[in-house]
Amino acid sequence: PAPIYIREQAPPPPPAPIYIQEPARPAPPQPQPMTIVLPERRREHSRDVHAEVRALEAEARALRLEREAQQHHHGQIVIAQPQQTGYEMVEYRERRPDREIVEYVERDKSPKREVIRVEKDRKAADKERRQARKIAMMMATLS
């Protein structure tokens, strides 16, 4: 019989191992005596801080006024900025009706009321209390 040839491809060789070389970590610092290291801070004068606070408050005030104007539809127009002048000038523009009707109605005046004030007689109550104390003291001395 004739030989049968089967062609098979050999499996690919396994991939070569991948080596990753990480940089060496720096050595930990040598132990030193107790020291505190504070990060450098930008020194701000109180004037700078107060100016920034005033600017933020003015911005918040402007946003609040803008929201109120949108909610109430008053049509406010801010003429002067608060940080420049220290106050605000606001112009109100309201639409007036084409014609106004004013109706005057008379009403009866209510009659005068006579108020009578009733108070308790406190002197009599105090007198009764004093009398009761005296009797209690006398009874205490008898026993």
PDB file of N, CA and C in Angstrom, residues 17-23:
ATOM      1  N   PRO A  17       8.824  35.359  26.860  1.00  0.00           N
ATOM      2  CA  PRO A  17       8.378  36.106  28.053  1.00  0.00           C
ATOM      3  C   PRO A  17       8.754  37.588  27.923  1.00  0.00           C
ATOM      4  N   ILE A  18       7.825  38.444  28.420  1.00  0.00           N
ATOM      5  CA  ILE A  18       8.053  39.887  28.362  1.00  0.00           C
ATOM      6  C   ILE A  18       8.560  40.326  29.727  1.00  0.00           C
ATOM      7  N   TYR A  19       9.674  40.968  29.709  1.00  0.00           N
ATOM      8  CA  TYR A  19      10.257  41.464  30.946  1.00  0.00           C
ATOM      9  C   TYR A  19      10.038  42.968  31.020  1.00  0.00           C
ATOM     10  N   ILE A  20       9.448  43.419  32.130  1.00  0.00           N
ATOM     11  CA  ILE A  20       9.238  44.856  32.346  1.00  0.00           C
ATOM     12  C   ILE A  20      10.187  45.285  33.446  1.00  0.00           C
ATOM     13  N   GLN A  21      10.956  46.262  33.129  1.00  0.00           N
ATOM     14  CA  GLN A  21      11.916  46.748  34.107  1.00  0.00           C
ATOM     15  C   GLN A  21      11.383  48.057  34.686  1.00  0.00           C
ATOM     16  N   GLU A  22      11.030  48.030  35.977  1.00  0.00           N
ATOM     17  CA  GLU A  22      10.519  49.222  36.650  1.00  0.00           C
ATOM     18  C   GLU A  22      11.695  50.003  37.202  1.00  0.00           C
ATOM     19  N   PRO A  23      11.553  51.330  37.197  1.00  0.00           N
ATOM     20  CA  PRO A  23      12.653  52.107  37.778  1.00  0.00           C
ATOM     21  C   PRO A  23      12.749  51.822  39.272  1.00  0.00           C
TER      22      PRO A  23
END
